[in-house]
PDB file of C-alpha atoms in Angstrom:
ATOM      1  CA  MET A   5     -10.167 -15.396  26.485  1.00  0.00           C
ATOM      2  CA  LYS A   6      -8.118 -12.331  27.241  1.00  0.00           C
ATOM      3  CA  ILE A   7      -8.291  -9.548  24.667  1.00  0.00           C
ATOM      4  CA  PHE A   8      -5.214  -7.423  24.050  1.00  0.00           C
ATOM      5  CA  ARG A   9      -4.518  -4.333  22.022  1.00  0.00           C
ATOM      6  CA  THR A  10      -2.257  -4.679  18.992  1.00  0.00           C
ATOM      7  CA  ALA A  11       0.700  -2.329  19.206  1.00  0.00           C
ATOM      8  CA  ILE A  12       3.078  -1.404  16.408  1.00  0.00           C
ATOM      9  CA  THR A  13       6.430  -1.894  18.129  1.00  0.00           C
ATOM     10  CA  GLY A  14       8.724  -1.444  15.145  1.00  0.00           C
ATOM     11  CA  ILE A  15       8.736  -0.158  11.596  1.00  0.00           C
ATOM     12  CA  GLN A  16      11.288  -0.247   8.792  1.00  0.00           C
ATOM     13  CA  GLY A  17      11.109   0.756   5.155  1.00  0.00           C
ATOM     14  CA  PHE A  18      13.105   0.091   2.023  1.00  0.00           C
ATOM     15  CA  VAL A  19      13.151   1.861  -1.327  1.00  0.00           C
ATOM     16  CA  PRO A  20      15.373   1.180  -4.339  1.00  0.00           C
ATOM     17  CA  GLU A  21      18.183   3.590  -5.149  1.00  0.00           C
ATOM     18  CA  TYR A  22      16.960   4.635  -8.602  1.00  0.00           C
ATOM     19  CA  ILE A  23      14.897   7.842  -8.566  1.00  0.00           C
ATOM     20  CA  LEU A  24      12.521   8.544 -11.442  1.00  0.00           C
ATOM     21  CA  THR A  25      11.901  12.294 -11.390  1.00  0.00           C
ATOM     22  CA  ASN A  26       9.122  14.197 -13.096  1.00  0.00           C
ATOM     23  CA  GLU A  27      11.715  15.688 -15.404  1.00  0.00           C
ATOM     24  CA  GLU A  28      12.875  12.263 -16.571  1.00  0.00           C
ATOM     25  CA  LEU A  29       9.302  11.041 -16.832  1.00  0.00           C
ATOM     26  CA  SER A  30       8.570  13.930 -19.200  1.00  0.00           C
ATOM     27  CA  THR A  31      11.124  12.458 -21.628  1.00  0.00           C
ATOM     28  CA  LEU A  32       9.200   9.171 -21.711  1.00  0.00           C
ATOM     29  CA  VAL A  33       5.639  10.457 -22.028  1.00  0.00           C
ATOM     30  CA  ASP A  34       3.819  13.691 -22.852  1.00  0.00           C
ATOM     31  CA  THR A  35       3.836  15.318 -19.420  1.00  0.00           C
ATOM     32  CA  SER A  36       5.740  17.851 -17.325  1.00  0.00           C
ATOM     33  CA  ASP A  37       6.689  18.552 -13.740  1.00  0.00           C
ATOM     34  CA  GLU A  38       4.067  21.313 -13.618  1.00  0.00           C
ATOM     35  CA  TRP A  39       1.301  19.044 -14.966  1.00  0.00           C
ATOM     36  CA  ILE A  40       2.134  16.252 -12.503  1.00  0.00           C
ATOM     37  CA  MET A  41       2.442  18.550  -9.481  1.00  0.00           C
ATOM     38  CA  GLN A  42      -0.858  20.323 -10.231  1.00  0.00           C
ATOM     39  CA  ARG A  43      -2.844  17.112 -10.682  1.00  0.00           C
ATOM     40  CA  ILE A  44      -1.035  14.544  -8.556  1.00  0.00           C
ATOM     41  CA  GLY A  45       1.469  16.237  -6.249  1.00  0.00           C
ATOM     42  CA  ILE A  46       4.258  13.665  -6.586  1.00  0.00           C
ATOM     43  CA  LYS A  47       7.764  14.917  -7.323  1.00  0.00           C
ATOM     44  CA  GLU A  48       9.619  11.630  -7.683  1.00  0.00           C
ATOM     45  CA  ARG A  49       9.226   7.889  -7.277  1.00  0.00           C
ATOM     46  CA  ARG A  50      11.684   5.027  -6.599  1.00  0.00           C
ATOM     47  CA  ILE A  51      12.051   2.258  -9.180  1.00  0.00           C
ATOM     48  CA  GLN A  52      13.509  -1.242  -8.723  1.00  0.00           C
ATOM     49  CA  LYS A  53      15.808  -1.453 -11.750  1.00  0.00           C
ATOM     50  CA  GLU A  54      18.162  -4.149 -10.507  1.00  0.00           C
ATOM     51  CA  LYS A  55      17.891  -7.173 -12.777  1.00  0.00           C
ATOM     52  CA  GLY A  56      16.296 -10.259 -11.255  1.00  0.00           C
ATOM     53  CA  LYS A  57      14.908  -8.418  -8.222  1.00  0.00           C
ATOM     54  CA  ALA A  58      11.216  -8.445  -7.354  1.00  0.00           C
ATOM     55  CA  THR A  59       8.775  -7.498  -4.618  1.00  0.00           C
ATOM     56  CA  SER A  60      10.051 -10.112  -2.170  1.00  0.00           C
ATOM     57  CA  ASP A  61      13.599  -8.748  -2.403  1.00  0.00           C
ATOM     58  CA  MET A  62      12.517  -5.255  -1.350  1.00  0.00           C
ATOM     59  CA  ALA A  63      10.329  -6.722   1.377  1.00  0.00           C
ATOM     60  CA  ALA A  64      13.173  -8.906   2.660  1.00  0.00           C
ATOM     61  CA  LYS A  65      15.389  -5.830   2.995  1.00  0.00           C
ATOM     62  CA  ALA A  66      12.678  -4.126   5.058  1.00  0.00           C
ATOM     63  CA  VAL A  67      12.116  -7.187   7.252  1.00  0.00           C
ATOM     64  CA  LYS A  68      15.839  -7.678   7.919  1.00  0.00           C
ATOM     65  CA  GLY A  69      16.118  -4.022   8.871  1.00  0.00           C
ATOM     66  CA  LEU A  70      13.108  -4.354  11.163  1.00  0.00           C
ATOM     67  CA  LEU A  71      14.537  -7.383  12.974  1.00  0.00           C
ATOM     68  CA  LYS A  72      17.872  -5.637  13.457  1.00  0.00           C
ATOM     69  CA  LYS A  73      16.228  -2.449  14.721  1.00  0.00           C
ATOM     70  CA  THR A  74      13.974  -4.236  17.227  1.00  0.00           C
ATOM     71  CA  GLY A  75      16.482  -6.860  18.316  1.00  0.00           C
ATOM     72  CA  ILE A  76      14.063  -9.661  17.483  1.00  0.00           C
ATOM     73  CA  LEU A  77      15.384 -12.999  16.236  1.00  0.00           C
ATOM     74  CA  PRO A  78      13.875 -14.365  12.992  1.00  0.00           C
ATOM     75  CA  GLU A  79      12.776 -17.572  14.704  1.00  0.00           C
ATOM     76  CA  GLU A  80      10.640 -15.555  17.157  1.00  0.00           C
ATOM     77  CA  ILE A  81       8.219 -14.453  14.437  1.00  0.00           C
ATOM     78  CA  ASP A  82       4.937 -16.403  14.412  1.00  0.00           C
ATOM     79  CA  LEU A  83       3.273 -15.031  11.284  1.00  0.00           C
ATOM     80  CA  ILE A  84       4.057 -12.833   8.280  1.00  0.00           C
ATOM     81  CA  ILE A  85       1.382 -11.190   6.149  1.00  0.00           C
ATOM     82  CA  CYS A  86       2.321  -9.509   2.879  1.00  0.00           C
ATOM     83  CA  ALA A  87      -0.019  -6.933   1.358  1.00  0.00           C
ATOM     84  CA  THR A  88       0.801  -6.788  -2.352  1.00  0.00           C
ATOM     85  CA  VAL A  89      -0.696  -6.878  -5.840  1.00  0.00           C
ATOM     86  CA  THR A  90       2.657  -7.447  -7.519  1.00  0.00           C
ATOM     87  CA  GLY A  91       3.745 -10.735  -6.019  1.00  0.00           C
ATOM     88  CA  ASP A  92       6.854 -12.343  -7.465  1.00  0.00           C
ATOM     89  CA  LEU A  93       4.746 -15.221  -8.804  1.00  0.00           C
ATOM     90  CA  HIS A  94       1.099 -16.323  -8.826  1.00  0.00           C
ATOM     91  CA  PHE A  95       2.279 -18.954  -6.368  1.00  0.00           C
ATOM     92  CA  PRO A  96       3.897 -19.582  -3.967  1.00  0.00           C
ATOM     93  CA  SER A  97       2.889 -16.554  -1.955  1.00  0.00           C
ATOM     94  CA  THR A  98       5.327 -13.679  -1.676  1.00  0.00           C
ATOM     95  CA  ALA A  99       5.053 -13.957   2.123  1.00  0.00           C
ATOM     96  CA  ASN A 100       6.556 -17.433   1.890  1.00  0.00           C
ATOM     97  CA  LEU A 101       9.440 -16.142  -0.217  1.00  0.00           C
ATOM     98  CA  ILE A 102      10.090 -13.307   2.250  1.00  0.00           C
ATOM     99  CA  ALA A 103      10.084 -15.762   5.150  1.00  0.00           C
ATOM    100  CA  HIS A 104      12.612 -17.932   3.326  1.00  0.00           C
ATOM    101  CA  LYS A 105      14.888 -14.983   2.512  1.00  0.00           C
ATOM    102  CA  THR A 106      14.830 -13.654   6.075  1.00  0.00           C
ATOM    103  CA  GLY A 107      15.048 -16.880   8.091  1.00  0.00           C
ATOM    104  CA  LEU A 108      11.539 -16.828   9.591  1.00  0.00           C
ATOM    105  CA  VAL A 109      11.721 -20.588  10.109  1.00  0.00           C
ATOM    106  CA  ASN A 110       8.940 -20.791  12.706  1.00  0.00           C
ATOM    107  CA  SER A 111       6.383 -18.599  10.971  1.00  0.00           C
ATOM    108  CA  TRP A 112       3.654 -19.214   8.481  1.00  0.00           C
ATOM    109  CA  GLY A 113       2.334 -16.584   6.135  1.00  0.00           C
ATOM    110  CA  PHE A 114       0.140 -15.530   3.279  1.00  0.00           C
ATOM    111  CA  ASP A 115      -0.479 -12.682   0.847  1.00  0.00           C
ATOM    112  CA  LEU A 116      -3.384 -10.258   0.953  1.00  0.00           C
ATOM    113  CA  ALA A 117      -4.227  -8.592  -2.364  1.00  0.00           C
ATOM    114  CA  ALA A 118      -6.397  -5.514  -1.921  1.00  0.00           C
ATOM    115  CA  ALA A 119      -4.464  -2.900  -3.929  1.00  0.00           C
ATOM    116  CA  CYS A 120      -4.778   0.568  -2.355  1.00  0.00           C
ATOM    117  CA  SER A 121      -6.591  -0.891   0.674  1.00  0.00           C
ATOM    118  CA  GLY A 122      -4.073  -3.686   1.134  1.00  0.00           C
ATOM    119  CA  PHE A 123      -2.115  -2.281   4.050  1.00  0.00           C
ATOM    120  CA  ILE A 124      -5.049  -1.386   6.270  1.00  0.00           C
ATOM    121  CA  PHE A 125      -6.895  -4.617   5.407  1.00  0.00           C
ATOM    122  CA  ALA A 126      -3.741  -6.552   6.324  1.00  0.00           C
ATOM    123  CA  LEU A 127      -3.302  -4.530   9.522  1.00  0.00           C
ATOM    124  CA  GLU A 128      -6.775  -5.465  10.721  1.00  0.00           C
ATOM    125  CA  THR A 129      -6.216  -9.081   9.686  1.00  0.00           C
ATOM    126  CA  ALA A 130      -3.009  -9.158  11.726  1.00  0.00           C
ATOM    127  CA  ASN A 131      -4.845  -7.471  14.593  1.00  0.00           C
ATOM    128  CA  SER A 132      -7.280 -10.395  14.662  1.00  0.00           C
ATOM    129  CA  PHE A 133      -4.397 -12.781  15.378  1.00  0.00           C
ATOM    130  CA  VAL A 134      -2.558 -10.571  17.881  1.00  0.00           C
ATOM    131  CA  ALA A 135      -5.439  -9.126  19.926  1.00  0.00           C
ATOM    132  CA  THR A 136      -6.643 -12.602  20.874  1.00  0.00           C
ATOM    133  CA  GLY A 137      -3.203 -13.430  22.234  1.00  0.00           C
ATOM    134  CA  ARG A 138      -2.835 -16.269  19.764  1.00  0.00           C
ATOM    135  CA  TYR A 139       0.390 -14.867  18.329  1.00  0.00           C
ATOM    136  CA  LYS A 140       3.007 -12.793  20.112  1.00  0.00           C
ATOM    137  CA  LYS A 141       4.997 -11.428  17.189  1.00  0.00           C
ATOM    138  CA  VAL A 142       3.563 -10.791  13.743  1.00  0.00           C
ATOM    139  CA  ILE A 143       5.234  -9.015  10.836  1.00  0.00           C
ATOM    140  CA  LEU A 144       3.103  -7.085   8.385  1.00  0.00           C
ATOM    141  CA  VAL A 145       4.711  -6.164   5.088  1.00  0.00           C
ATOM    142  CA  GLY A 146       3.331  -3.762   2.519  1.00  0.00           C
ATOM    143  CA  ALA A 147       5.345  -4.078  -0.685  1.00  0.00           C
ATOM    144  CA  ASP A 148       4.862  -3.538  -4.398  1.00  0.00           C
ATOM    145  CA  LYS A 149       6.934  -3.348  -7.528  1.00  0.00           C
ATOM    146  CA  MET A 150       4.375  -1.246  -9.343  1.00  0.00           C
ATOM    147  CA  SER A 151       6.813  -0.438 -12.135  1.00  0.00           C
ATOM    148  CA  ALA A 152       6.274  -4.030 -13.316  1.00  0.00           C
ATOM    149  CA  ILE A 153       2.630  -3.261 -14.192  1.00  0.00           C
ATOM    150  CA  THR A 154       2.931   0.408 -15.169  1.00  0.00           C
ATOM    151  CA  ASP A 155       2.664   1.563 -18.778  1.00  0.00           C
ATOM    152  CA  TYR A 156       5.225   4.315 -19.235  1.00  0.00           C
ATOM    153  CA  THR A 157       3.424   5.551 -22.335  1.00  0.00           C
ATOM    154  CA  ASP A 158       0.261   6.330 -20.330  1.00  0.00           C
ATOM    155  CA  ARG A 159       0.609   9.715 -18.667  1.00  0.00           C
ATOM    156  CA  THR A 160      -2.591   9.242 -16.646  1.00  0.00           C
ATOM    157  CA  THR A 161      -1.091   6.392 -14.597  1.00  0.00           C
ATOM    158  CA  CYS A 162       2.711   6.326 -14.858  1.00  0.00           C
ATOM    159  CA  PRO A 163       3.316   9.371 -12.600  1.00  0.00           C
ATOM    160  CA  LEU A 164       1.392   7.710  -9.769  1.00  0.00           C
ATOM    161  CA  PHE A 165       3.381   4.615  -8.995  1.00  0.00           C
ATOM    162  CA  GLY A 166       6.768   3.598  -7.648  1.00  0.00           C
ATOM    163  CA  ASP A 167       8.381   0.645  -5.907  1.00  0.00           C
ATOM    164  CA  GLY A 168       9.122   0.034  -2.244  1.00  0.00           C
ATOM    165  CA  ALA A 169       8.398  -1.930   0.901  1.00  0.00           C
ATOM    166  CA  ALA A 170       7.636  -1.356   4.582  1.00  0.00           C
ATOM    167  CA  ALA A 171       7.591  -3.842   7.441  1.00  0.00           C
ATOM    168  CA  LEU A 172       5.863  -3.519  10.810  1.00  0.00           C
ATOM    169  CA  LEU A 173       6.275  -5.588  13.960  1.00  0.00           C
ATOM    170  CA  LEU A 174       2.983  -6.125  15.767  1.00  0.00           C
ATOM    171  CA  GLU A 175       2.801  -7.343  19.364  1.00  0.00           C
ATOM    172  CA  PRO A 176       0.065  -7.621  22.004  1.00  0.00           C
ATOM    173  CA  THR A 177      -0.125  -5.034  24.765  1.00  0.00           C
ATOM    174  CA  THR A 178      -2.324  -4.376  27.779  1.00  0.00           C
ATOM    175  CA  GLU A 179      -1.630  -0.645  27.581  1.00  0.00           C
ATOM    176  CA  ASP A 180      -4.176   1.804  26.196  1.00  0.00           C
ATOM    177  CA  ILE A 181      -2.387   2.146  22.860  1.00  0.00           C
ATOM    178  CA  GLY A 182      -2.417   0.417  19.498  1.00  0.00           C
ATOM    179  CA  VAL A 183      -5.109  -0.469  16.984  1.00  0.00           C
ATOM    180  CA  VAL A 184      -8.463   0.810  18.188  1.00  0.00           C
ATOM    181  CA  ASP A 185     -11.111   0.355  15.527  1.00  0.00           C
ATOM    182  CA  HIS A 186     -11.863   0.097  11.836  1.00  0.00           C
ATOM    183  CA  ILE A 187     -14.671   0.569   9.337  1.00  0.00           C
ATOM    184  CA  PHE A 188     -14.200  -1.288   6.062  1.00  0.00           C
ATOM    185  CA  GLY A 189     -16.195  -1.780   2.908  1.00  0.00           C
ATOM    186  CA  VAL A 190     -15.761  -2.933  -0.672  1.00  0.00           C
ATOM    187  CA  ASP A 191     -17.629  -2.117  -3.871  1.00  0.00           C
ATOM    188  CA  GLY A 192     -16.854  -4.279  -6.885  1.00  0.00           C
ATOM    189  CA  SER A 193     -19.142  -2.225  -9.131  1.00  0.00           C
ATOM    190  CA  GLY A 194     -16.264   0.170  -9.763  1.00  0.00           C
ATOM    191  CA  VAL A 195     -14.070  -2.472 -11.399  1.00  0.00           C
ATOM    192  CA  LYS A 196     -14.400  -0.874 -14.846  1.00  0.00           C
ATOM    193  CA  PHE A 197     -12.690   2.286 -13.600  1.00  0.00           C
ATOM    194  CA  LEU A 198      -9.554   0.748 -12.048  1.00  0.00           C
ATOM    195  CA  HIS A 199      -8.172  -2.680 -12.868  1.00  0.00           C
ATOM    196  CA  MET A 200      -5.667  -4.718 -14.843  1.00  0.00           C
ATOM    197  CA  LYS A 201      -7.463  -6.079 -17.869  1.00  0.00           C
ATOM    198  CA  ALA A 202      -5.602  -9.357 -18.317  1.00  0.00           C
ATOM    199  CA  GLY A 203      -3.423 -11.864 -16.501  1.00  0.00           C
ATOM    200  CA  GLY A 204      -6.110 -13.468 -14.358  1.00  0.00           C
ATOM    201  CA  SER A 205      -8.464 -16.381 -14.986  1.00  0.00           C
ATOM    202  CA  LEU A 206     -10.915 -14.168 -16.897  1.00  0.00           C
ATOM    203  CA  ARG A 207      -8.343 -13.195 -19.532  1.00  0.00           C
ATOM    204  CA  PRO A 208      -5.229 -15.367 -19.212  1.00  0.00           C
ATOM    205  CA  PRO A 209      -2.026 -14.119 -20.852  1.00  0.00           C
ATOM    206  CA  SER A 210      -1.954 -14.485 -24.608  1.00  0.00           C
ATOM    207  CA  HIS A 211      -0.318 -12.870 -27.622  1.00  0.00           C
ATOM    208  CA  GLU A 212      -3.455 -10.746 -27.973  1.00  0.00           C
ATOM    209  CA  THR A 213      -3.456  -9.469 -24.377  1.00  0.00           C
ATOM    210  CA  ILE A 214       0.253  -8.648 -24.530  1.00  0.00           C
ATOM    211  CA  ASP A 215      -0.029  -6.888 -27.892  1.00  0.00           C
ATOM    212  CA  ASN A 216      -2.953  -4.843 -26.540  1.00  0.00           C
ATOM    213  CA  LYS A 217      -1.015  -3.798 -23.413  1.00  0.00           C
ATOM    214  CA  GLU A 218      -3.588  -5.378 -21.109  1.00  0.00           C
ATOM    215  CA  HIS A 219      -1.132  -6.341 -18.384  1.00  0.00           C
ATOM    216  CA  PHE A 220      -0.746  -2.811 -17.058  1.00  0.00           C
ATOM    217  CA  VAL A 221      -2.773  -0.735 -14.605  1.00  0.00           C
ATOM    218  CA  PHE A 222      -5.824   0.787 -16.273  1.00  0.00           C
ATOM    219  CA  GLN A 223      -7.607   3.745 -14.689  1.00  0.00           C
ATOM    220  CA  GLU A 224     -10.294   6.269 -15.478  1.00  0.00           C
ATOM    221  CA  GLY A 225      -8.954   9.033 -13.275  1.00  0.00           C
ATOM    222  CA  GLN A 226     -11.989  11.293 -12.899  1.00  0.00           C
ATOM    223  CA  ALA A 227     -14.286   8.475 -11.830  1.00  0.00           C
ATOM    224  CA  VAL A 228     -11.733   7.176  -9.324  1.00  0.00           C
ATOM    225  CA  PHE A 229     -11.148  10.681  -7.978  1.00  0.00           C
ATOM    226  CA  LYS A 230     -14.842  11.286  -7.261  1.00  0.00           C
ATOM    227  CA  VAL A 231     -15.365   7.964  -5.521  1.00  0.00           C
ATOM    228  CA  ALA A 232     -12.113   8.179  -3.566  1.00  0.00           C
ATOM    229  CA  VAL A 233     -12.921  11.605  -2.161  1.00  0.00           C
ATOM    230  CA  SER A 234     -16.496  10.795  -1.195  1.00  0.00           C
ATOM    231  CA  LYS A 235     -15.868   7.327   0.253  1.00  0.00           C
ATOM    232  CA  MET A 236     -12.662   8.212   2.114  1.00  0.00           C
ATOM    233  CA  ALA A 237     -14.276  11.280   3.619  1.00  0.00           C
ATOM    234  CA  ASP A 238     -17.486   9.456   4.510  1.00  0.00           C
ATOM    235  CA  VAL A 239     -15.748   6.615   6.322  1.00  0.00           C
ATOM    236  CA  SER A 240     -13.332   8.997   8.074  1.00  0.00           C
ATOM    237  CA  LEU A 241     -16.203  11.127   9.364  1.00  0.00           C
ATOM    238  CA  GLU A 242     -18.062   7.967  10.385  1.00  0.00           C
ATOM    239  CA  ILE A 243     -15.182   6.678  12.514  1.00  0.00           C
ATOM    240  CA  MET A 244     -14.752  10.142  14.068  1.00  0.00           C
ATOM    241  CA  GLU A 245     -18.426  10.302  14.970  1.00  0.00           C
ATOM    242  CA  LYS A 246     -18.356   6.750  16.327  1.00  0.00           C
ATOM    243  CA  HIS A 247     -15.598   7.735  18.769  1.00  0.00           C
ATOM    244  CA  ASN A 248     -16.857  11.262  19.503  1.00  0.00           C
ATOM    245  CA  LEU A 249     -13.849  12.895  17.848  1.00  0.00           C
ATOM    246  CA  LYS A 250     -13.726  16.409  16.425  1.00  0.00           C
ATOM    247  CA  SER A 251     -11.348  17.689  13.781  1.00  0.00           C
ATOM    248  CA  LYS A 252      -9.304  19.423  16.501  1.00  0.00           C
ATOM    249  CA  ASP A 253      -8.651  16.007  18.093  1.00  0.00           C
ATOM    250  CA  ILE A 254      -6.957  14.616  14.985  1.00  0.00           C
ATOM    251  CA  ALA A 255      -3.181  14.992  14.969  1.00  0.00           C
ATOM    252  CA  TRP A 256      -2.481  13.006  11.797  1.00  0.00           C
ATOM    253  CA  PHE A 257      -4.545  11.873   8.842  1.00  0.00           C
ATOM    254  CA  VAL A 258      -2.513   9.364   6.824  1.00  0.00           C
ATOM    255  CA  PRO A 259      -4.067   8.032   3.606  1.00  0.00           C
ATOM    256  CA  HIS A 260      -2.105   6.041   1.053  1.00  0.00           C
ATOM    257  CA  GLN A 261      -0.070   8.244  -1.245  1.00  0.00           C
ATOM    258  CA  ALA A 262      -1.849   8.410  -4.576  1.00  0.00           C
ATOM    259  CA  ASN A 263      -2.972  11.910  -5.346  1.00  0.00           C
ATOM    260  CA  MET A 264      -2.476  15.134  -3.398  1.00  0.00           C
ATOM    261  CA  ARG A 265      -5.775  16.544  -4.652  1.00  0.00           C
ATOM    262  CA  ILE A 266      -7.644  13.580  -3.187  1.00  0.00           C
ATOM    263  CA  ILE A 267      -5.862  13.956   0.151  1.00  0.00           C
ATOM    264  CA  GLU A 268      -6.553  17.684   0.298  1.00  0.00           C
ATOM    265  CA  ALA A 269     -10.208  17.274  -0.706  1.00  0.00           C
ATOM    266  CA  VAL A 270     -10.786  14.658   1.994  1.00  0.00           C
ATOM    267  CA  GLY A 271      -8.967  16.848   4.542  1.00  0.00           C
ATOM    268  CA  ARG A 272     -11.274  19.767   3.735  1.00  0.00           C
ATOM    269  CA  ARG A 273     -14.361  17.622   4.229  1.00  0.00           C
ATOM    270  CA  MET A 274     -12.962  16.523   7.587  1.00  0.00           C
ATOM    271  CA  ASP A 275     -12.147  20.168   8.428  1.00  0.00           C
ATOM    272  CA  LEU A 276      -8.495  19.333   8.991  1.00  0.00           C
ATOM    273  CA  LYS A 277      -5.731  21.897   8.735  1.00  0.00           C
ATOM    274  CA  ARG A 278      -3.001  20.973   6.282  1.00  0.00           C
ATOM    275  CA  ILE A 279       0.315  19.951   7.827  1.00  0.00           C
ATOM    276  CA  ARG A 280       3.515  20.196   5.797  1.00  0.00           C
TER     277      ARG A 280
END
């Protein structure tokens, strides 16, 4: 069996029009632009306020834009994977809804729920289908309507999250480009520090869970910060060592956008110079 590389041959994003600034956020919860910038480094976030619109609607906009940009017909797509933790419904999968809204009549698809790790987990999953030559055109979508599970009375979490979607077209290539390698790991022991307390099979929705605000993101920031810095830095250094790379060889380090202090701390451990 011939092994290919998986190349990203197109990318398109979508964000809602409404901008929630730090200044406006400070009118909803006890915070300020200075507090948010010092601890998080996020100036504004986009929010899907349009009534009746969900994650699949943002994702569909991104996918339609991607198809137009690349000149690919919807019926040419073999597979769509959607990385999300805020699917429109428990079932059917959001990937199926996106396929329906964008005319991907010859594709199949599924959701991958891995929160912050969702995009890179989904990228490697897609790579497994493309690199073998089994599929020629795969769309990977990363999309979340995080405002749906954000408590805007909790200043420790509400500045972090916004809504949006991005779609990538993945195709096989014989050139020396594309996805090269990965190192993954999971650790469920940290569940108590970052989770949504209710809504799953452990604590199904009830009057009690709703009254107690258990359907929102819960986080213990300091614990998450420490683990994020150490684990992200460790795995980044491991992949560099595996491929004999030095800090001077790295042009871009692109983590998910959650906290500027985490990004900067990991960059220092990797001896990377900050790029603005």
